[in-house]
Coordinates of C-alpha atoms in Angstrom, one line a residue:
M1 CA -0.3 -24.3 -17.7
T2 CA 0.0 -23.8 -21.4
T3 CA 2.9 -25.3 -23.3
P4 CA 6.1 -23.3 -23.0
H5 CA 7.6 -21.8 -26.2
A6 CA 9.5 -24.2 -28.3
P7 CA 13.1 -23.0 -28.9
D8 CA 12.5 -22.2 -32.6
D9 CA 9.5 -20.0 -31.6
L10 CA 11.8 -17.6 -29.9
N11 CA 13.7 -16.8 -33.1
Q12 CA 10.5 -15.3 -34.6
P13 CA 9.6 -11.8 -33.3
H14 CA 6.1 -11.4 -31.9
D15 CA 3.7 -8.6 -32.7
L16 CA 2.9 -8.3 -29.0
V17 CA 4.2 -9.6 -25.7
G18 CA 2.1 -9.1 -22.7
I19 CA 3.8 -9.0 -19.2
G20 CA 1.4 -10.1 -16.5
I21 CA -1.9 -12.0 -16.9
G22 CA -4.5 -10.4 -14.7
P23 CA -8.0 -9.5 -16.0
F24 CA -6.7 -6.6 -18.2
N25 CA -4.1 -8.5 -20.1
L26 CA -6.3 -11.5 -20.2
S27 CA -8.9 -9.3 -21.9
L28 CA -6.3 -8.2 -24.4
A29 CA -5.3 -11.8 -25.1
A30 CA -8.9 -12.8 -25.5
L31 CA -9.6 -10.0 -28.0
A32 CA -6.3 -10.5 -29.8
D33 CA -7.2 -14.1 -30.3
G34 CA -10.1 -13.0 -32.5
V35 CA -8.3 -10.5 -34.8
H36 CA -8.8 -11.3 -38.4
G37 CA -5.4 -12.3 -40.0
G38 CA -3.9 -13.1 -36.6
I39 CA -1.6 -11.4 -34.2
R40 CA 1.5 -13.3 -33.1
A41 CA 1.3 -12.8 -29.3
A42 CA 2.6 -14.2 -26.1
F43 CA 1.6 -13.3 -22.6
F44 CA 3.8 -14.2 -19.6
D45 CA 3.0 -14.5 -15.9
Q46 CA 5.2 -15.8 -13.1
N47 CA 2.2 -17.5 -11.3
P48 CA 1.5 -21.1 -12.1
S49 CA -2.1 -20.3 -13.1
F50 CA -4.5 -17.4 -13.3
Q51 CA -5.1 -15.8 -9.9
W52 CA -7.4 -12.8 -9.1
H53 CA -7.3 -11.6 -5.5
P54 CA -7.7 -15.2 -4.1
G55 CA -7.4 -13.8 -0.5
M56 CA -10.6 -11.8 -1.0
L57 CA -12.9 -14.3 -2.6
I58 CA -15.1 -14.2 0.5
E59 CA -18.2 -16.3 0.3
G60 CA -21.1 -14.1 -1.1
A61 CA -18.9 -11.1 -2.0
G62 CA -20.0 -9.7 -5.3
L63 CA -18.5 -7.7 -8.1
Q64 CA -19.3 -4.0 -8.1
V65 CA -19.8 -4.0 -11.9
P66 CA -22.4 -5.8 -14.0
F67 CA -21.6 -9.1 -15.6
L68 CA -21.4 -7.3 -19.0
A69 CA -18.0 -5.9 -17.8
D70 CA -16.4 -9.2 -18.7
L71 CA -13.2 -9.6 -20.7
V72 CA -14.7 -8.9 -24.1
T73 CA -18.4 -8.1 -24.3
L74 CA -18.3 -4.3 -24.2
A75 CA -16.1 -4.4 -27.3
D76 CA -17.4 -7.5 -29.0
P77 CA -20.7 -8.9 -27.7
A78 CA -20.5 -12.0 -29.9
N79 CA -17.0 -13.0 -28.8
P80 CA -16.5 -16.6 -27.8
W81 CA -14.7 -15.6 -24.6
S82 CA -17.7 -13.7 -23.1
F83 CA -19.2 -14.5 -19.8
L84 CA -22.4 -15.8 -21.5
S85 CA -20.2 -18.1 -23.6
Y86 CA -18.7 -19.4 -20.3
L87 CA -22.2 -20.1 -18.9
R88 CA -23.2 -21.9 -22.1
A89 CA -20.0 -24.1 -22.0
R90 CA -20.8 -24.9 -18.4
E91 CA -24.5 -25.6 -19.2
R92 CA -25.5 -22.9 -16.7
L93 CA -27.3 -20.4 -19.0
Y94 CA -30.8 -21.3 -17.8
P95 CA -29.9 -21.2 -14.1
F96 CA -28.3 -17.8 -14.6
Y97 CA -31.3 -16.6 -16.5
F98 CA -33.7 -17.6 -13.7
A99 CA -31.3 -16.2 -11.1
E100 CA -31.9 -12.8 -12.6
R101 CA -28.5 -11.4 -11.5
F102 CA -27.0 -8.4 -13.1
H103 CA -24.1 -8.5 -10.7
I104 CA -22.3 -11.8 -10.1
Q105 CA -20.2 -13.0 -7.2
R106 CA -16.4 -12.5 -7.3
A107 CA -15.9 -16.3 -7.1
E108 CA -17.9 -16.7 -10.3
Y109 CA -15.9 -14.0 -12.1
D110 CA -12.7 -15.7 -11.0
A111 CA -14.0 -19.0 -12.3
Y112 CA -14.9 -17.4 -15.6
C113 CA -11.4 -15.8 -16.0
R114 CA -9.8 -19.2 -15.2
W115 CA -11.9 -20.8 -17.9
V116 CA -10.7 -18.4 -20.5
S117 CA -7.0 -18.6 -19.2
E118 CA -7.0 -22.4 -19.5
Q119 CA -7.9 -22.3 -23.2
L120 CA -6.0 -19.4 -24.8
P121 CA -2.8 -20.7 -26.4
A122 CA -0.9 -17.4 -26.2
L123 CA -0.7 -17.5 -22.4
H124 CA 2.4 -18.8 -20.7
F125 CA 2.2 -19.1 -16.9
G126 CA 5.3 -20.0 -14.8
H127 CA 7.3 -17.4 -16.8
Q128 CA 8.8 -14.5 -14.9
V129 CA 9.8 -11.5 -17.0
D130 CA 13.1 -10.1 -15.8
A131 CA 14.0 -7.3 -18.1
V132 CA 12.9 -5.4 -21.2
R133 CA 15.3 -3.5 -23.5
W134 CA 15.0 -1.8 -26.8
N135 CA 17.4 -3.2 -29.5
P136 CA 17.9 -0.5 -32.0
E137 CA 19.8 -2.8 -34.5
R138 CA 16.8 -5.1 -34.7
G139 CA 14.2 -2.4 -34.2
L140 CA 12.6 -4.8 -31.6
Y141 CA 12.2 -5.1 -27.9
E142 CA 14.2 -7.8 -26.1
V143 CA 12.3 -9.6 -23.3
D144 CA 14.3 -11.7 -20.9
F145 CA 12.4 -14.2 -18.8
T146 CA 12.9 -17.1 -16.4
Q147 CA 10.9 -20.2 -16.7
L148 CA 9.8 -21.5 -13.3
D149 CA 9.0 -25.0 -12.1
G150 CA 6.0 -26.0 -10.1
E151 CA 7.7 -24.9 -6.9
G152 CA 8.5 -21.4 -8.3
E153 CA 12.2 -22.2 -8.7
A154 CA 14.2 -21.2 -11.8
E155 CA 14.2 -23.9 -14.4
A156 CA 15.5 -22.2 -17.5
L157 CA 16.3 -18.8 -18.9
G158 CA 15.0 -17.4 -22.2
R159 CA 14.7 -14.4 -24.4
T160 CA 12.2 -13.4 -27.0
Y161 CA 11.7 -10.4 -29.3
T162 CA 8.6 -8.3 -30.0
R163 CA 7.5 -5.3 -31.8
N164 CA 5.1 -4.2 -29.0
I165 CA 4.6 -4.8 -25.3
A166 CA 1.6 -4.6 -23.1
L167 CA 2.3 -4.1 -19.4
G168 CA -0.4 -5.6 -17.2
V169 CA 1.6 -6.2 -14.0
G170 CA -1.3 -5.0 -11.8
T171 CA -1.2 -3.5 -8.3
E172 CA 0.3 -4.6 -5.0
P173 CA -1.0 -4.3 -1.4
Y174 CA -0.3 -0.9 0.1
I175 CA 0.7 -0.5 3.7
P176 CA 1.1 3.1 5.0
D177 CA 4.4 3.8 6.7
P178 CA 2.9 4.1 10.3
L179 CA 1.5 0.6 9.9
K180 CA 4.6 -1.1 8.6
P181 CA 5.8 -2.1 12.1
L182 CA 2.7 -4.2 12.4
V183 CA 3.5 -6.6 9.6
E184 CA 6.9 -7.1 11.0
T185 CA 5.4 -8.6 14.2
P186 CA 5.1 -12.3 13.4
A187 CA 3.8 -13.3 16.9
V188 CA 0.6 -11.2 16.3
P189 CA -1.6 -11.8 13.2
V190 CA -1.4 -8.6 11.2
I191 CA -2.2 -9.1 7.6
H192 CA -3.3 -7.2 4.5
A193 CA -6.8 -7.8 3.3
A194 CA -5.3 -9.3 0.2
D195 CA -4.3 -12.3 2.3
Y196 CA -7.4 -12.4 4.4
L197 CA -8.8 -15.8 3.6
D198 CA -5.4 -17.5 4.0
H199 CA -5.3 -16.3 7.7
R200 CA -9.0 -16.1 8.5
E201 CA -9.1 -18.9 11.1
R202 CA -6.1 -17.4 12.9
I203 CA -7.7 -14.0 12.9
L204 CA -11.0 -15.3 14.2
A205 CA -9.2 -17.1 17.0
A206 CA -7.9 -13.7 18.4
E207 CA -9.8 -12.2 21.3
H208 CA -10.0 -8.7 19.8
I209 CA -9.8 -7.8 16.1
T210 CA -9.2 -4.4 14.4
V211 CA -10.0 -3.7 10.8
I212 CA -8.4 -0.6 9.3
G213 CA -9.7 0.8 6.1
S214 CA -13.0 2.3 4.9
G215 CA -13.3 0.9 1.4
Q216 CA -15.1 -2.1 0.0
S217 CA -12.5 -4.6 1.2
G218 CA -12.6 -3.3 4.8
A219 CA -16.4 -3.5 4.8
E220 CA -16.4 -7.1 3.5
V221 CA -13.8 -8.2 6.0
F222 CA -15.7 -6.5 8.9
L223 CA -19.0 -8.1 7.8
D224 CA -17.4 -11.5 7.5
L225 CA -15.9 -11.3 10.9
L226 CA -19.0 -9.9 12.4
R227 CA -21.1 -12.8 11.1
A228 CA -18.6 -15.3 12.5
R229 CA -18.4 -13.8 16.1
P230 CA -21.0 -14.7 18.8
A231 CA -23.6 -12.0 19.7
G232 CA -22.5 -9.9 22.6
A233 CA -18.9 -11.0 22.3
E234 CA -17.9 -9.6 18.9
K235 CA -14.9 -7.6 20.2
L236 CA -14.4 -5.9 16.8
H237 CA -13.0 -2.4 16.0
W238 CA -13.4 -0.9 12.5
L239 CA -11.3 2.3 11.9
A240 CA -11.3 4.5 8.9
R241 CA -9.5 7.7 7.8
T242 CA -12.5 8.9 5.8
E243 CA -15.0 11.2 7.5
A244 CA -17.7 8.6 7.1
F245 CA -18.3 5.0 6.1
A246 CA -19.5 6.4 2.8
P247 CA -21.4 4.6 0.0
M248 CA -19.8 4.4 -3.4
E249 CA -21.2 6.9 -6.0
Y250 CA -23.5 4.6 -8.0
S251 CA -26.0 7.0 -9.6
K252 CA -26.5 6.6 -13.3
L253 CA -24.9 9.8 -14.3
G254 CA -22.2 9.4 -11.7
L255 CA -21.2 6.1 -13.3
E256 CA -20.5 8.0 -16.5
H257 CA -17.1 8.8 -15.0
F258 CA -16.3 5.2 -16.1
T259 CA -17.0 5.7 -19.8
P260 CA -14.5 6.2 -22.6
D261 CA -16.0 9.7 -23.0
Y262 CA -14.8 10.7 -19.6
T263 CA -11.4 9.0 -20.1
H264 CA -10.8 11.1 -23.2
Y265 CA -11.9 14.2 -21.4
F266 CA -9.7 13.6 -18.4
H267 CA -6.6 12.8 -20.5
A268 CA -7.0 16.1 -22.3
L269 CA -6.9 18.1 -19.0
P270 CA -3.8 19.9 -18.0
E271 CA -1.5 17.8 -15.8
H272 CA -1.9 19.9 -12.7
V273 CA -5.7 19.8 -13.0
R274 CA -5.7 16.0 -13.2
G275 CA -3.5 15.8 -10.2
E276 CA -5.9 18.0 -8.1
L277 CA -9.0 16.2 -9.4
L278 CA -8.1 12.6 -8.6
P279 CA -8.1 12.9 -4.7
R280 CA -11.5 14.6 -4.8
Q281 CA -13.0 11.6 -6.7
W282 CA -12.4 9.0 -4.0
Q283 CA -16.0 8.2 -3.6
L284 CA -16.2 7.1 -7.2
H285 CA -14.0 4.1 -6.5
K286 CA -13.1 3.9 -2.8
G287 CA -16.6 4.0 -1.2
I288 CA -18.6 1.0 -0.1
D289 CA -21.3 -0.8 -2.0
A290 CA -24.7 0.2 -0.7
D291 CA -25.8 -3.5 -0.3
T292 CA -22.7 -4.2 1.9
I293 CA -23.4 -1.2 4.1
A294 CA -27.0 -2.4 4.4
A295 CA -25.9 -5.9 5.3
I296 CA -23.6 -4.6 8.0
H297 CA -26.3 -2.5 9.5
D298 CA -28.8 -5.4 9.3
E299 CA -26.4 -7.7 11.2
L300 CA -25.7 -5.1 13.9
Y301 CA -29.4 -4.3 14.3
R302 CA -30.2 -8.0 14.5
R303 CA -27.9 -8.3 17.5
T304 CA -29.9 -5.6 19.4
L305 CA -33.3 -7.5 19.2
H306 CA -33.0 -8.8 22.8
G307 CA -31.6 -5.7 24.3
G308 CA -28.0 -4.4 24.5
W309 CA -25.6 -3.5 21.8
P310 CA -23.0 -5.6 19.9
D311 CA -19.5 -5.2 21.2
A312 CA -18.4 -3.6 17.9
V313 CA -16.9 -0.1 17.5
L314 CA -17.1 1.6 14.1
T315 CA -15.1 4.9 14.1
P316 CA -14.4 7.0 11.0
G317 CA -12.2 10.1 10.8
V318 CA -9.3 8.4 12.5
N319 CA -5.6 8.3 11.6
V320 CA -3.2 5.7 12.9
R321 CA -0.2 7.9 13.9
T322 CA 2.1 5.0 15.0
A323 CA 1.9 1.4 15.8
G324 CA 4.0 -1.1 17.7
R325 CA 4.1 -4.3 19.6
V326 CA 3.0 -4.7 23.3
A327 CA 4.7 -7.7 25.0
T328 CA 4.6 -10.5 22.4
T329 CA 0.9 -11.2 21.8
K330 CA -0.6 -7.7 21.2
V331 CA -0.2 -4.6 19.2
E332 CA -0.9 -1.0 20.2
L333 CA -2.3 1.6 17.8
H334 CA -1.8 5.3 18.5
L335 CA -4.9 7.0 17.1
E336 CA -5.8 10.6 16.3
H337 CA -9.3 11.9 15.5
T338 CA -9.0 14.4 12.7
Q339 CA -12.0 16.5 13.6
Q340 CA -11.7 16.4 17.4
G341 CA -7.9 16.5 17.5
A342 CA -8.2 13.9 20.3
R343 CA -5.6 11.2 20.7
S344 CA -6.0 7.7 22.1
R345 CA -4.5 4.2 22.2
L346 CA -6.1 0.9 21.1
T347 CA -4.6 -2.5 22.1
T348 CA -5.7 -5.4 19.9
D349 CA -4.9 -9.0 19.3
A350 CA -5.2 -9.1 15.5
V351 CA -5.3 -6.5 12.7
V352 CA -6.6 -6.6 9.1
L353 CA -5.2 -3.8 7.0
A354 CA -7.7 -3.0 4.3
T355 CA -5.5 -0.1 3.2
G356 CA -5.9 -0.6 -0.5
Y357 CA -3.5 -1.2 -3.4
R358 CA -1.0 0.9 -5.4
E359 CA 0.2 0.5 -8.9
R360 CA 3.2 -1.8 -9.0
P361 CA 6.4 0.2 -9.8
L362 CA 7.6 -0.3 -13.3
D363 CA 11.1 0.9 -12.7
R364 CA 12.7 -2.5 -12.2
I365 CA 11.2 -4.2 -15.2
L366 CA 11.6 -1.1 -17.5
A367 CA 15.0 -0.1 -16.3
G368 CA 16.4 -0.8 -19.8
L369 CA 13.9 1.6 -21.3
D370 CA 14.5 4.4 -18.8
P371 CA 16.7 6.5 -21.2
Y372 CA 13.9 6.5 -23.7
M373 CA 11.0 7.3 -21.4
R374 CA 9.3 10.7 -21.1
R375 CA 8.0 11.7 -17.7
D376 CA 5.6 14.3 -16.3
A377 CA 6.4 16.9 -13.6
A378 CA 5.9 14.2 -10.9
T379 CA 8.4 11.9 -12.7
R380 CA 5.6 9.5 -13.6
P381 CA 5.7 8.0 -17.1
R382 CA 3.7 10.0 -19.6
V383 CA 1.0 8.0 -21.3
D384 CA -0.7 9.0 -24.5
E385 CA -4.3 8.7 -25.5
H386 CA -3.7 5.2 -26.9
H387 CA -2.5 4.0 -23.5
R388 CA 1.2 4.0 -24.7
L389 CA 4.2 5.1 -22.8
V390 CA 5.6 8.2 -24.5
L391 CA 9.0 7.2 -25.6
D392 CA 11.8 8.8 -27.6
P393 CA 11.0 8.9 -31.3
S394 CA 13.9 6.6 -32.1
V395 CA 11.9 3.8 -30.5
T396 CA 9.4 2.6 -33.1
G397 CA 7.6 0.0 -31.1
S398 CA 4.9 0.7 -28.6
V399 CA 4.7 -0.1 -24.8
Y400 CA 1.0 -0.1 -23.8
V401 CA 0.1 0.0 -20.2
Q402 CA -3.0 -1.4 -18.4
N403 CA -4.0 -0.2 -14.9
A404 CA -0.8 1.9 -14.6
E405 CA -2.3 5.2 -16.0
R406 CA -4.7 6.5 -13.4
H407 CA -2.7 9.7 -13.3
S408 CA -3.2 10.3 -17.0
H409 CA -6.5 8.6 -17.7
G410 CA -8.5 8.9 -14.5
V411 CA -10.5 6.8 -12.1
G412 CA -11.6 4.4 -14.8
A413 CA -8.1 3.0 -15.3
P414 CA -8.5 0.1 -12.7
D415 CA -12.2 -0.4 -13.5
L416 CA -13.2 -3.7 -15.0
G417 CA -15.9 -2.0 -17.0
L418 CA -13.3 -0.3 -19.2
A419 CA -11.2 -3.4 -19.7
A420 CA -12.6 -4.5 -23.1
W421 CA -12.7 -1.0 -24.4
R422 CA -9.1 -0.3 -23.5
S423 CA -8.0 -3.7 -25.0
A424 CA -9.8 -2.9 -28.2
T425 CA -8.3 0.6 -28.3
I426 CA -4.8 -1.0 -28.0
L427 CA -5.5 -3.6 -30.7
N428 CA -7.0 -1.0 -33.1
H429 CA -3.9 1.1 -32.6
L430 CA -1.4 -1.8 -32.8
T431 CA -2.9 -3.2 -36.0
G432 CA -3.3 0.2 -37.7
N433 CA -6.8 -1.0 -38.6
E434 CA -10.1 -1.2 -36.7
P435 CA -10.7 -4.9 -35.9
Y436 CA -13.0 -3.7 -33.0
P437 CA -15.0 -0.6 -34.0
L438 CA -15.7 1.5 -30.9
P439 CA -18.6 3.7 -30.2
R440 CA -18.3 7.4 -30.9
R441 CA -20.3 8.4 -27.8
T442 CA -20.7 6.6 -24.5
A443 CA -22.2 9.1 -22.1
F444 CA -25.1 11.5 -21.9
T445 CA -22.9 13.9 -19.9
S446 CA -20.8 16.4 -21.9
F447 CA -17.8 16.8 -19.6
G448 CA -16.3 19.9 -21.2
L449 CA -17.2 22.9 -23.3
D450 CA -14.8 22.2 -26.2
G451 CA -17.2 20.1 -28.2
Q452 CA -15.3 16.8 -28.3
D453 CA -14.8 15.4 -31.8
R454 CA -16.5 12.0 -31.4
T455 CA -15.8 10.9 -35.0
R456 CA -12.0 10.7 -34.8
K457 CA -10.5 7.7 -36.6
V458 CA -7.7 5.8 -35.0
P459 CA -4.4 6.8 -36.6
A460 CA -2.0 4.1 -37.6
P461 CA 1.0 3.7 -35.3
R462 CA 4.2 5.5 -36.3
G463 CA 6.2 3.4 -38.8
L464 CA 4.1 0.2 -38.2
V465 CA 2.9 -1.9 -41.2
P466 CA -0.7 -2.9 -40.5
L467 CA -0.9 -6.5 -39.2
T468 CA -4.3 -7.2 -40.6
E469 CA -6.0 -6.7 -43.9
V470 CA -8.9 -4.3 -44.3
R471 CA -12.1 -6.2 -44.5

């Protein structure tokens, strides 16, 4: 854990305070670290150290983006916090070179991020941000936090001031309402995939296991369970709402939906068009990696070599209508097939909910800013093209958001491949300069007919004196 703020540090306002230290704010901190002239920044996270989906670091599971989608490279390839710099520091460049891997394993990405997080002085783990307010007299944001001890208990209260904020509080596991009774059944192992590795042994000890969810997490959990169960006695059920266990869109032109060009195009669409478009794009980010699908099929096929079929049922197109406990050691799922209209019941001994994640609500932490916030027709915060919350003009500081703007910026918001570009966009806007020149064009596809102006310069923030000198 980095050294906590000294008391006299708190009297000096920051240029930027980051709330949450996941990959996106870690990217922002890494790029801010290299801005010429310096940015006075502090990033807070309540966890004692960097954590990135520890419950899903299944052995062999890989990232779905190339290693170039690290914290900094796509904005600054020569940055000292790149993945290649990490390999050099670990004396692993040559092994990586001979491994010829464009996609790395999740565990390696996690180790790389922890390497960066342990060295950046602006990071402050064990600090829980409690509230954010705008102080009109000072023209600054007040940030109240609680410093936590090693056990997560409150140790001290503090307050600091900042001109700008970057929200990177991430997402939280999502459990649909019909499935909520399951997690309230302690006698039966019913867990979200986010906690899978913590409960893996208990899950495997169950006689019959059900996995719910058709995305990459569901596929990885099902594959891991399948490999661990004896042939002919797998006793696995895999259920999904989608009409098929569908592969993720991974064609070269399809991937251009994860470019800055598409992000700009999507942001400029009318609000109602964006709302209608997002659900139709599920296969861009909720499908399954083709290699994982192939591995599942290979494992199932291997178990037919001596005759018979594995005791594994894979059923797409199924909704869980209700769920409840049976006696004290089982749960019962009430199912409906969307195409057949047929209904059935499934009794099982353990359930893994691979039901995805949702953006963590900002209402609690931003309650003090609510009078200043501008919202869209669905009462969601409006976010401008620079990834800032749209606030009342009386507020001169910016609140940037990371991975909380899918409704305004499209499917690329949670994608690691756009992390460095978004961080650079934020820093360019914050400084009123261009410490990280960004490409004018990033896709062969022209997404609209309006002839996008790809030569736009980044305007200086309203009322903000540039923090860096022009080089």
